[in-house]
mmCIF file of C-alpha atoms in Angstrom:
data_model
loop_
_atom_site.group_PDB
_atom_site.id
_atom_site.type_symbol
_atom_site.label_atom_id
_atom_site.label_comp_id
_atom_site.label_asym_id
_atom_site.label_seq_id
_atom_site.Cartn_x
_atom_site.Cartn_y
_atom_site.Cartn_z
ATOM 1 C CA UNK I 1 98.539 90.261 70.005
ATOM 2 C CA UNK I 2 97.969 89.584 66.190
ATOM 3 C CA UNK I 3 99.624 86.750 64.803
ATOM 4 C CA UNK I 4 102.330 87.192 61.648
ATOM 5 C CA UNK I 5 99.864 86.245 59.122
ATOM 6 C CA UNK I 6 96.814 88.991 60.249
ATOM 7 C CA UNK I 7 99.756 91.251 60.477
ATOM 8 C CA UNK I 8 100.123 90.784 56.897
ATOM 9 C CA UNK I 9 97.112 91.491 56.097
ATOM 10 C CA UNK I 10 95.568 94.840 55.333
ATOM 11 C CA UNK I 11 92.495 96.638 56.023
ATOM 12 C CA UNK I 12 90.556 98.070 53.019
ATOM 13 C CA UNK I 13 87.896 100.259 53.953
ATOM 14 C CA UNK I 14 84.475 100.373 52.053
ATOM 15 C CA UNK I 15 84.123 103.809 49.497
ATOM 16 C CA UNK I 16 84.227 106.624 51.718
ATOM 17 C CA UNK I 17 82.205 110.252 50.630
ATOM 18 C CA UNK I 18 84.275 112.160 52.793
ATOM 19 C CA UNK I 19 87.709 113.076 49.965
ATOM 20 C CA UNK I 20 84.298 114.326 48.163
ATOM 21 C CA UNK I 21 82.690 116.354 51.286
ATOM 22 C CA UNK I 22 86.506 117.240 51.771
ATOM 23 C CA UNK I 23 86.720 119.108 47.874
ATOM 24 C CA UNK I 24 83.335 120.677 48.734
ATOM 25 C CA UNK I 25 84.958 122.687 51.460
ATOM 26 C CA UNK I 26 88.072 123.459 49.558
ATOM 27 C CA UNK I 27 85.819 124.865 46.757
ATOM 28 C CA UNK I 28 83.472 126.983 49.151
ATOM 29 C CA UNK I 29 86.443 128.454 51.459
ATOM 30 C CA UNK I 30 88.550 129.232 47.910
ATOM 31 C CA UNK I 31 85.923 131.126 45.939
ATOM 32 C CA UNK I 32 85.143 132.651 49.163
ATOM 33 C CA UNK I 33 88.790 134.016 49.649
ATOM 34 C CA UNK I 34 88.048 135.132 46.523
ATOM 35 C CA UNK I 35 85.162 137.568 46.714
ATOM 36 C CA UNK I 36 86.225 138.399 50.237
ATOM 37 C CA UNK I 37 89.590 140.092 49.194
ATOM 38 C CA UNK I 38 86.956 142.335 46.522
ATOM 39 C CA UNK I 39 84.495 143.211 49.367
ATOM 40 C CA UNK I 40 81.983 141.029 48.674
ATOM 41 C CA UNK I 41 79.597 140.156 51.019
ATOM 42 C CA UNK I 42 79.027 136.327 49.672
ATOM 43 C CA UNK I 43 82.725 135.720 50.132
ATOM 44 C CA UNK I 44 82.522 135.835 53.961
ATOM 45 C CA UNK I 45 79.148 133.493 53.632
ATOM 46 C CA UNK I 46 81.094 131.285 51.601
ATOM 47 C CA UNK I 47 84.363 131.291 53.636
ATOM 48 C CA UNK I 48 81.733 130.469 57.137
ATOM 49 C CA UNK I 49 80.492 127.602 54.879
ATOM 50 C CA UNK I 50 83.268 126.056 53.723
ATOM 51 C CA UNK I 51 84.908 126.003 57.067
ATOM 52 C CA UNK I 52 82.075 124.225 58.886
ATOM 53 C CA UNK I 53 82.215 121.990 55.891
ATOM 54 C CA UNK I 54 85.450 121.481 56.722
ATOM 55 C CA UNK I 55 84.734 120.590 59.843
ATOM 56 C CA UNK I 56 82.178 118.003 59.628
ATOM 57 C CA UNK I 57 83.835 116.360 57.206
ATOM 58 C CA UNK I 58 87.339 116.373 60.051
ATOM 59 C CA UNK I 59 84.739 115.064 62.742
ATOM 60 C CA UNK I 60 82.792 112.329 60.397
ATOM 61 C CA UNK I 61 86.254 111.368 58.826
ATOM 62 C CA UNK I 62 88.156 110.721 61.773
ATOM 63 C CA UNK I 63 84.943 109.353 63.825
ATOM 64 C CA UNK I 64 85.121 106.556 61.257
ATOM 65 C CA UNK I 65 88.705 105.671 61.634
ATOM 66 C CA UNK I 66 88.345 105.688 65.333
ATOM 67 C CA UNK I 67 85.256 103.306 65.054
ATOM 68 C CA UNK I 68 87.210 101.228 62.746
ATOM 69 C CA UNK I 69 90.457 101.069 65.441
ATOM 70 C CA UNK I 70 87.854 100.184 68.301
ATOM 71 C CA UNK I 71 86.256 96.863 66.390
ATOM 72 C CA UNK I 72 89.476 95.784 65.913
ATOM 73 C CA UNK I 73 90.470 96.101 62.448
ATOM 74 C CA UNK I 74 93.573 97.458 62.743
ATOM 75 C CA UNK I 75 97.013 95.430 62.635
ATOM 76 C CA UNK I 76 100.587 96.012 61.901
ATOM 77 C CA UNK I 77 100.460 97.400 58.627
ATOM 78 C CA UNK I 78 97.913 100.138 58.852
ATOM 79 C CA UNK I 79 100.000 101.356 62.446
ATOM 80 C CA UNK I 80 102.680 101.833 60.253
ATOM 81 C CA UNK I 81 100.750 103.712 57.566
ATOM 82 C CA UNK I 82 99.862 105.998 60.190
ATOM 83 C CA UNK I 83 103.547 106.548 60.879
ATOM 84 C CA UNK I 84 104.645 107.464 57.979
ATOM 85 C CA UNK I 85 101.685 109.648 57.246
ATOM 86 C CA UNK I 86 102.071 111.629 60.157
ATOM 87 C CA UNK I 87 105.838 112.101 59.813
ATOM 88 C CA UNK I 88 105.458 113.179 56.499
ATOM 89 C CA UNK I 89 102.749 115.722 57.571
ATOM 90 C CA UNK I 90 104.956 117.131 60.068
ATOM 91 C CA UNK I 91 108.074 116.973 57.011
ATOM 92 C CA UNK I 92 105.226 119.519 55.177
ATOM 93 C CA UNK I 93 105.448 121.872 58.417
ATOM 94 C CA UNK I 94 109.112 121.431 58.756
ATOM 95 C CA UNK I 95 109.069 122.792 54.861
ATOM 96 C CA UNK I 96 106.149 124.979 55.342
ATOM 97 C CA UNK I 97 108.132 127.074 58.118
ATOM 98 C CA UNK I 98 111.581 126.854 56.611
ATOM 99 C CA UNK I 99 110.012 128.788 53.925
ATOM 100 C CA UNK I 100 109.046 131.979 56.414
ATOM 101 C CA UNK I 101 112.263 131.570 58.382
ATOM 102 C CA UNK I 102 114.508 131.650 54.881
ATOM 103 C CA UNK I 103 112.457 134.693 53.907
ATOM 104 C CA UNK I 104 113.446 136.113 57.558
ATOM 105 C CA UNK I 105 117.224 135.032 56.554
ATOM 106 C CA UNK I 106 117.159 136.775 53.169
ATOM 107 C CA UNK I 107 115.701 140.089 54.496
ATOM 108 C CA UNK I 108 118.040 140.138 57.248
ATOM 109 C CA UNK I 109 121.121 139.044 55.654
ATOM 110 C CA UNK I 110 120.855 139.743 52.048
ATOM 111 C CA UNK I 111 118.093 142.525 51.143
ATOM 112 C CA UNK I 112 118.700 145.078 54.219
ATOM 113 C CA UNK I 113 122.708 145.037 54.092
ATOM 114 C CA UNK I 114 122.379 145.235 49.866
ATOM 115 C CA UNK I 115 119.667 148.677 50.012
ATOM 116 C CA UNK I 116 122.079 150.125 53.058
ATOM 117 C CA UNK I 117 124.946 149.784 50.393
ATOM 118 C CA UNK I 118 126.650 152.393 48.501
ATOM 119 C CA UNK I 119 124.940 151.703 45.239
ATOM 120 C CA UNK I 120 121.557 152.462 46.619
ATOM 121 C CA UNK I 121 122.374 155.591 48.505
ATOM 122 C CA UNK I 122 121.198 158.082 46.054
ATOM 123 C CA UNK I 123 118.086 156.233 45.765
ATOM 124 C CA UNK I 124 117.410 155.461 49.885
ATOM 125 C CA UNK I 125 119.593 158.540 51.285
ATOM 126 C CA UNK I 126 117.565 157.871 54.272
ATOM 127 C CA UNK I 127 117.778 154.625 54.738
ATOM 128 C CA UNK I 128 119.451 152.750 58.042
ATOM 129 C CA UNK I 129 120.323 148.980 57.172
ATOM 130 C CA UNK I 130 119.713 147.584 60.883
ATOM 131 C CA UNK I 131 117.361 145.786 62.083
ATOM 132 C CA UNK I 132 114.337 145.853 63.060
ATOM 133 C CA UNK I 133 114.091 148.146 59.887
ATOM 134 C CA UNK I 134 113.191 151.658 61.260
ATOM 135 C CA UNK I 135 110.376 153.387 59.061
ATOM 136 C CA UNK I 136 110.372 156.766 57.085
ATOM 137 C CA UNK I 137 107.649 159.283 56.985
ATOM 138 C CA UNK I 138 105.668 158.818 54.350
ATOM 139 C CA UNK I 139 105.903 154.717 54.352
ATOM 140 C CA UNK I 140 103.872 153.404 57.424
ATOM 141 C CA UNK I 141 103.589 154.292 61.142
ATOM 142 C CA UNK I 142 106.860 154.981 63.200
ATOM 143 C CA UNK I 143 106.490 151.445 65.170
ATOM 144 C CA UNK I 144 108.707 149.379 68.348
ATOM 145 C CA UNK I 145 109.881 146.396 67.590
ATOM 146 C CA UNK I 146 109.284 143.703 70.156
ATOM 147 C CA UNK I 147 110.853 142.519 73.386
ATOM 148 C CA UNK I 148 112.209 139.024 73.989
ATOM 149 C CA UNK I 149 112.359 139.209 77.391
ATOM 150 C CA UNK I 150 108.731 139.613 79.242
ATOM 151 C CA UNK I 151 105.823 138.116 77.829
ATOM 152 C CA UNK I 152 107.558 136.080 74.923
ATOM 153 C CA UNK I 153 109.703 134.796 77.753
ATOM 154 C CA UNK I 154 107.005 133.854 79.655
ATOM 155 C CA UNK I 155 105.363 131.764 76.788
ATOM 156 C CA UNK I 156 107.980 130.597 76.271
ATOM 157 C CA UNK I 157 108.408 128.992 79.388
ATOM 158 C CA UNK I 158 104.710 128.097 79.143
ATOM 159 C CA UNK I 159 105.473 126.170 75.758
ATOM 160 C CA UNK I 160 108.448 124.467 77.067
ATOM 161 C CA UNK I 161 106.410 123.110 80.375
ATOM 162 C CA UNK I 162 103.663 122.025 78.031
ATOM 163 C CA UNK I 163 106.175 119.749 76.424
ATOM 164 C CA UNK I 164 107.202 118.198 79.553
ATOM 165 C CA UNK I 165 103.754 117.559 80.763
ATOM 166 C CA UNK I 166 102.585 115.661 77.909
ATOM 167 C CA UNK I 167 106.007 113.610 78.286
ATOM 168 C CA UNK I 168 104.610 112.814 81.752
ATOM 169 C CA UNK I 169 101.460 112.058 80.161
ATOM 170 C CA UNK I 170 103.112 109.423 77.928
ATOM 171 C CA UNK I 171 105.104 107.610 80.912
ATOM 172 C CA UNK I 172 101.852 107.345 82.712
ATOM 173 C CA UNK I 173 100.514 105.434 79.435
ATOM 174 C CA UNK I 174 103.261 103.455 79.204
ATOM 175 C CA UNK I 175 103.275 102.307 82.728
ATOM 176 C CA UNK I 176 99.314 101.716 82.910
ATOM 177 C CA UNK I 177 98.945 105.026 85.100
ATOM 178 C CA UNK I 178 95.134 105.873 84.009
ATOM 179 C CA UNK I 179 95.339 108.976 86.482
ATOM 180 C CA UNK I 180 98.870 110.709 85.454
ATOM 181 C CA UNK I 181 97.509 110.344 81.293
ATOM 182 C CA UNK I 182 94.597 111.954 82.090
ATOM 183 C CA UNK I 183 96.065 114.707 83.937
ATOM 184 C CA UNK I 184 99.312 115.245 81.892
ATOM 185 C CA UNK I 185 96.789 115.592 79.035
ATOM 186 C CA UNK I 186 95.056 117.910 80.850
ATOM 187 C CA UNK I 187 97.752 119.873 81.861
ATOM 188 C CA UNK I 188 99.135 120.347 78.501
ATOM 189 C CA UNK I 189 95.843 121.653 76.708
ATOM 190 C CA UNK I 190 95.543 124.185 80.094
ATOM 191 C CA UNK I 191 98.999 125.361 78.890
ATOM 192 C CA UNK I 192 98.858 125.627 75.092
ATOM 193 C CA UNK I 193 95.212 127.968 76.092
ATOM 194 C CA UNK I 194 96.986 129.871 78.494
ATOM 195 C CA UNK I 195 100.096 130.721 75.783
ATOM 196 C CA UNK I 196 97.326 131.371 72.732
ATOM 197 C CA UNK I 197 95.651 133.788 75.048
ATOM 198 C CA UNK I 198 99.011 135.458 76.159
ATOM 199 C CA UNK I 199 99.856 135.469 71.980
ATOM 200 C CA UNK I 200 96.334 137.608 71.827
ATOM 201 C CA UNK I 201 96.995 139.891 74.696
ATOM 202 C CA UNK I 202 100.818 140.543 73.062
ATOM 203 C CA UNK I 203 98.920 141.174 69.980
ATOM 204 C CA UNK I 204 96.888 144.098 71.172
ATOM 205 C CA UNK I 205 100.071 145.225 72.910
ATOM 206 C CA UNK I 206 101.380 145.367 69.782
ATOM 207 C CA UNK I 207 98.762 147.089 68.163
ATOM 208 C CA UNK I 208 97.865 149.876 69.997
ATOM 209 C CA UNK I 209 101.078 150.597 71.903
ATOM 210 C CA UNK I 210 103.840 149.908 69.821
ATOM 211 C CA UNK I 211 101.691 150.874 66.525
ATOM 212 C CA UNK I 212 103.174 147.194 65.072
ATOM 213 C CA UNK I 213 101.063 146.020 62.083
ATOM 214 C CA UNK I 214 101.265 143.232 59.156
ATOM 215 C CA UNK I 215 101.997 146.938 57.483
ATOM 216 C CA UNK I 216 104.780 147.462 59.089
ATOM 217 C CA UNK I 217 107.559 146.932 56.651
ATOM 218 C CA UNK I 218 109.547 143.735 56.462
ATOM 219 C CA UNK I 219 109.782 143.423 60.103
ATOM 220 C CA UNK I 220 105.884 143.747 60.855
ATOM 221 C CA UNK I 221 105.018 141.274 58.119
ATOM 222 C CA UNK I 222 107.879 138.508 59.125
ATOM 223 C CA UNK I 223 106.964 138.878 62.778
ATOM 224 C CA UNK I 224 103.172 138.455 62.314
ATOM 225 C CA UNK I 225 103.458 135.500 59.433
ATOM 226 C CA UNK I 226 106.055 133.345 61.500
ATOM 227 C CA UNK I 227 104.143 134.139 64.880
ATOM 228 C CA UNK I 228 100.317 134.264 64.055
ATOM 229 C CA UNK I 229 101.059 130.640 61.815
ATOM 230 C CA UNK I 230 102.791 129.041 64.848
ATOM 231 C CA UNK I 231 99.816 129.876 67.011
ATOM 232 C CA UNK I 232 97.696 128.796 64.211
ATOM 233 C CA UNK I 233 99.505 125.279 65.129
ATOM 234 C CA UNK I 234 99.117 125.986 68.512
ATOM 235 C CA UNK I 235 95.629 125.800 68.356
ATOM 236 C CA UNK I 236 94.883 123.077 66.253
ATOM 237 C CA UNK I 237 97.498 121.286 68.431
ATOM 238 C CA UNK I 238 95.546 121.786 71.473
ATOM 239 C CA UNK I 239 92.168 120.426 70.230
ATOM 240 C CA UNK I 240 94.199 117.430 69.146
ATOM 241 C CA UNK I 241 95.493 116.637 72.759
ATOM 242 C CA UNK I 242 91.859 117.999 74.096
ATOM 243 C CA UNK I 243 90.217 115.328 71.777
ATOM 244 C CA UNK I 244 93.082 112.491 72.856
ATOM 245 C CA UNK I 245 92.471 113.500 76.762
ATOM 246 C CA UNK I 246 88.607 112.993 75.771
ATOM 247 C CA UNK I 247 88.729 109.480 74.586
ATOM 248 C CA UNK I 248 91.180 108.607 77.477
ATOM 249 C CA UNK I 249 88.789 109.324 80.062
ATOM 250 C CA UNK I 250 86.547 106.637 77.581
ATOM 251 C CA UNK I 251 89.185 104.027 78.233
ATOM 252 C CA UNK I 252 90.760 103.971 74.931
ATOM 253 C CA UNK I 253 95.123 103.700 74.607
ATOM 254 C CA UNK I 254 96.879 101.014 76.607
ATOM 255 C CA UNK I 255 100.840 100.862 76.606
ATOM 256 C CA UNK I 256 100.806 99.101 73.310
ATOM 257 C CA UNK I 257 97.645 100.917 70.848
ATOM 258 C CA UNK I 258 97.729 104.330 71.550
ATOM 259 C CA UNK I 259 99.043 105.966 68.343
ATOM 260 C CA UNK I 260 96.624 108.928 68.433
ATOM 261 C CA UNK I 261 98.255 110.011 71.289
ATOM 262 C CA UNK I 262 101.963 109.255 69.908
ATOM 263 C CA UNK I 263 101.042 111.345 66.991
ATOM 264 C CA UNK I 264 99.653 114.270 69.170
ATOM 265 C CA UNK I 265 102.480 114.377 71.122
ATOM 266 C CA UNK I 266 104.772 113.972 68.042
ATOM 267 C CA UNK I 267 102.718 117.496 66.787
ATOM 268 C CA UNK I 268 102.831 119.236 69.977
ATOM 269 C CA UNK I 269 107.081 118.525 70.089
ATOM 270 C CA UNK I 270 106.896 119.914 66.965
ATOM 271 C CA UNK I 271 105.673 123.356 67.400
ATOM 272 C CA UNK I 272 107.673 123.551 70.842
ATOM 273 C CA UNK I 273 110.664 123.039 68.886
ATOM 274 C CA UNK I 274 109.264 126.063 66.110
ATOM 275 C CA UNK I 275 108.769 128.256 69.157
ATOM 276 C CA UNK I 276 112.234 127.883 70.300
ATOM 277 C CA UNK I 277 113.611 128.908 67.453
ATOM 278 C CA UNK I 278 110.959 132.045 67.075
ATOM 279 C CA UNK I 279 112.117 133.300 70.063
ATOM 280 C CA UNK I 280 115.767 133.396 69.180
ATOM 281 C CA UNK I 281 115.596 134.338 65.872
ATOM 282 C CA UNK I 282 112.100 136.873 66.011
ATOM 283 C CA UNK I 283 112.009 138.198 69.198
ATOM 284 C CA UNK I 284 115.710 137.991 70.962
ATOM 285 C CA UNK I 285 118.502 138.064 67.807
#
């Protein structure tokens, strides 16, 4: 236990050339977004660069700050720099979705009921303000809309077990129960693959049988955004618990240092919380 005055103390770290490797990738993966969307064959070679770029610099970056927890260096203050960093990354996601589910709102609530309206009848004669929007010949592919109840269900289900496993992960380090971390860990990264692959198989459902694209109208492009992002977090959530379940079969975390998994399990809350509102407000309302 650190005493009050080492607790005051901070940690400076010597000049670090990862910010540096980190801009590097940014560059590569921008410019090639940018001769990808015109065709260009460099784009993709730069996009494939800048992401393992991107990656090394994750691995080397985060290698060091794990090195630097395991001499020791660590007190109060930097714990609580970590706090705040990773609440206010998970603020950013908070904002980051509110933006796709306002634009869900204002096509639902605002934009459909307004073009169904008198006023725009000469112009849309055809037009039926309901939703999911049905399409016209002429715009895109007569499509379905999507189920709630079946496969989204099911993940659903999935995503809400995965929560409570990693919760029983998290008593287990609390109580010094070595066995019930590693296998709530475990658990929980078997359960976020198992709904990513169900997302993919839904996907091709969606595809070929119900003919539902990102060109689908507003419903198409709302459902695929809010959906194919969340998974996004799925899966980046999953290789953080699949990393923390890795260095607890090394030994590291004890019931009072294990932040890395606090902040993992802080994410993975997170994007069960994001699902439960996907499912009501995409796939069942």
């Amino acid at each position: 236990m650190a005493s009050v005055e080492e607790q005051d103390r901070y940690f400076v770290p010597e000049p670090s050339r990862w910010p540096m490797v980190g801009a590097v990738a940014l560059f590569c993966i921008g410019l090639g977004a940018a001769f990808a969307v015109n065709g260009l064959l460099m784009g993709k070679l730069s996009l494939g660069l800048g992401f393992l770029i991107l990656v090394f610099m994750l691995v080397g970056w985060f290698g060091d700050v794990i090195r630097e927890n395991r001499l020791g260096v660590y007190l109060g203050r930097e714990d609580m720099s970590f706090r705040w960093g990773m609440g206010w990354f998970i603020f950013s996601e908070v904002m980051f979705f509110g933006a796709f589910f306002g634009a869900l709102f204002w096509v639902r609530t605002v934009s459909v009921p307004v073009l169904g309206s008198l006023d725009y009848k000469m112009l849309y004669p055809d037009f039926n303000a309901s939703w999911p929007l049905s399409t016209g010949p002429g715009i895109t592919e007569t499509y379905q809309a999507m189920e709630a109840w079946g496969l989204p269900a099911l993940n659903t289900l999935i995503l809400l077990s995965s929560g409570a496993t990693v919760t029983w992960a998290h008593w287990g380090l609390l109580q010094g129960r070595r066995g019930q971390l590693k296998w709530g860990l475990l658990l929980t990264v078997v359960l976020g693959c198992t709904f990513l692959g169900l997302q993919m198989h839904e996907y091709g459902h969606a595809f070929t049988h119900l003919h539902l694209t990102l060109a689908s109208g507003a419903y198409g492009m709302t459902f695929f955004m809010l959906t194919g992002f969340h998974g996004m977090h799925v899966l980046l959530g999953s290789i953080i618990l699949f990393v923390v379940w890795l260095r607890s079969l090394k030994g590291d975390f004890d019931a009072t240092h294990h932040f890395a998994f606090e902040a993992a399990s802080w994410y993975w809350h997170f994007v069960d919380v994001v699902w439960l509102l996907l499912f009501i407000f995409v796939y069942w309302l």
